């Protein structure tokens, strides 16, 4: 009983992580309990001892964006967005009270594996009924996955690197952990998660270039094999080929991509928005409501195809890039704070490949999704940043 009492906080965090992909409400219930326990045990001395390190940069970013909204009186109007930023920051604060990060990693890995296996079961049921896999179609595939495809792939990539990292500390379960990483890799290829495939490919190149200590010609040969393997996947997997818009010629591929990839339109609209007089280079635009209004006007003006225009206006696409999003709302000031935050994290993990790979995965996902617009994205971002920001001196044999 004393052990449970002493480690109750850690157990609650682990349970919160375990149910994270399967519910929006239950993790929030755990978060409320954790917040009460955190605040109940808080004192002036403990506040002084909290090691925020570079995470203070993320706090400055959230405070700056929030104060700006309060000054322009748009905070309540755009509260759904600011709620995500505040949630991510608060999670980073309370996760610093976790003592046993090794157990947290194990529960996180169990959560990821459960998500992948549950999705595989749904895929099997669909294939057993209809005898095909609809992974070139985003709408249908999301119905077969526990998480939407980009987030399912993102979660699985994080799981791969976490599994491989744990092989060094959980040597008894090395075969199981490697098997887990292989299953997640197959899952990513199966669901044709573009960014996840690219992330694994690029992090593998980073590993052989900077972390593998071997002769230059062996590195070169290995990287060539990786390119051949990646090319084979693109060539022989029809769904992945379609997802990457590969056609009979480069010109045709670009044409198809520009027609069917929303980010071609979205990012061009963001570029136009950044050039308008209302956008301050240093401080950005005054509100997210104005950003959304500008996107809508841009879609209506620049998309000639009536069906495509109606789709964009109905869907009301956001920037699909967290970094662009911060630049639009906070200007260069927000951009440099966010960059400093990631640079600081890189300075902590640069000597450890698997932690570097986790950071690269997060940054890449920031480049194609508004991660902090979603509750799940806020939780995953904060959990993994907490893991990455934990310095070696905080770790002992017990935890």
XYZ file of N, CA, C and O in Angstrom, residues 161 164 199-227 229 353-354 356-357:
144
model
N 10.858 3.959 -32.714
C 12.085 4.453 -32.084
C 12.102 4.176 -30.585
O 13.152 3.897 -30.004
N 13.030 0.424 -30.140
C 14.449 0.170 -30.368
C 15.306 0.765 -29.258
O 16.331 0.189 -28.875
N 9.735 9.911 -42.915
C 10.437 10.137 -41.652
C 11.385 8.983 -41.342
O 12.549 9.196 -40.971
N 10.897 7.757 -41.493
C 11.741 6.587 -41.226
C 12.917 6.540 -42.197
O 14.059 6.274 -41.808
N 12.643 6.831 -43.464
C 13.694 6.823 -44.488
C 14.775 7.864 -44.175
O 15.971 7.564 -44.191
N 14.354 9.075 -43.845
C 15.317 10.152 -43.585
C 16.081 9.942 -42.276
O 17.274 10.239 -42.188
N 15.403 9.437 -41.252
C 16.106 9.181 -39.991
C 17.099 8.029 -40.144
O 18.149 8.015 -39.488
N 16.786 7.073 -41.011
C 17.742 5.994 -41.288
C 19.000 6.555 -41.950
O 20.127 6.162 -41.614
N 18.818 7.497 -42.878
C 19.971 8.147 -43.522
C 20.780 8.927 -42.477
O 22.017 8.885 -42.471
N 20.086 9.651 -41.600
C 20.773 10.394 -40.530
C 21.602 9.445 -39.673
O 22.741 9.741 -39.305
N 21.026 8.282 -39.368
C 21.741 7.314 -38.537
C 23.049 6.864 -39.200
O 24.111 6.885 -38.574
N 22.964 6.477 -40.461
C 24.160 5.966 -41.133
C 25.173 7.073 -41.436
O 26.371 6.818 -41.486
N 24.701 8.299 -41.600
C 25.628 9.399 -41.862
C 26.354 9.876 -40.612
O 27.559 10.152 -40.648
N 25.619 9.975 -39.492
C 26.177 10.660 -38.325
C 26.363 9.790 -37.077
O 27.105 10.174 -36.169
N 25.694 8.648 -37.000
C 25.756 7.867 -35.778
C 26.426 6.500 -35.947
O 26.921 5.943 -34.976
N 26.413 5.969 -37.157
C 27.053 4.683 -37.399
C 28.543 4.877 -37.628
O 28.950 5.570 -38.570
N 29.345 4.293 -36.767
C 30.792 4.443 -36.894
C 31.342 3.323 -37.771
O 31.596 2.204 -37.311
N 31.477 3.632 -39.034
C 32.004 2.668 -39.996
C 32.665 3.418 -41.141
O 32.634 4.647 -41.189
N 33.249 2.694 -42.062
C 33.977 3.321 -43.163
C 33.032 4.006 -44.136
O 31.877 3.615 -44.280
N 33.564 5.032 -44.814
C 32.743 5.877 -45.693
C 32.091 5.069 -46.804
O 30.919 5.293 -47.139
N 32.817 4.100 -47.382
C 32.253 3.362 -48.511
C 31.106 2.443 -48.056
O 30.160 2.192 -48.811
N 31.191 1.974 -46.798
C 30.094 1.148 -46.271
C 28.857 2.016 -46.038
O 27.724 1.613 -46.341
N 29.077 3.228 -45.505
C 27.961 4.172 -45.328
C 27.294 4.477 -46.672
O 26.069 4.469 -46.790
N 28.126 4.756 -47.678
C 27.603 5.091 -49.006
C 26.791 3.934 -49.579
O 25.684 4.131 -50.100
N 27.328 2.716 -49.468
C 26.630 1.537 -49.989
C 25.306 1.319 -49.265
O 24.280 1.010 -49.888
N 25.315 1.518 -47.939
C 24.099 1.321 -47.143
C 23.021 2.331 -47.521
O 21.846 1.980 -47.657
N 23.440 3.577 -47.713
C 22.477 4.615 -48.090
C 21.909 4.355 -49.478
O 20.712 4.562 -49.732
N 22.735 3.859 -50.386
C 22.254 3.488 -51.724
C 21.219 2.371 -51.633
O 20.196 2.403 -52.337
N 21.463 1.403 -50.757
C 20.493 0.317 -50.549
C 19.180 0.873 -50.003
O 18.091 0.448 -50.414
N 19.282 1.838 -49.082
C 18.072 2.470 -48.551
C 17.267 3.158 -49.641
O 16.038 3.053 -49.694
N 17.965 3.870 -50.530
C 17.279 4.521 -51.648
C 16.611 3.496 -52.560
O 15.484 3.712 -53.027
N 15.580 0.513 -51.667
C 14.452 -0.047 -50.932
C 13.255 0.905 -50.958
O 12.111 0.496 -51.190
N 20.987 8.720 -30.768
C 20.255 8.635 -32.044
C 18.751 8.504 -31.850
O 17.983 9.213 -32.509
N 18.306 7.589 -30.984
C 16.867 7.333 -30.888
C 16.117 8.553 -30.368
O 15.009 8.855 -30.824
N 17.162 11.642 -30.832
C 17.213 12.561 -31.970
C 16.140 12.206 -32.990
O 15.463 13.082 -33.544
N 15.968 10.903 -33.233
C 14.945 10.447 -34.182
C 13.542 10.826 -33.706
O 12.685 11.220 -34.510
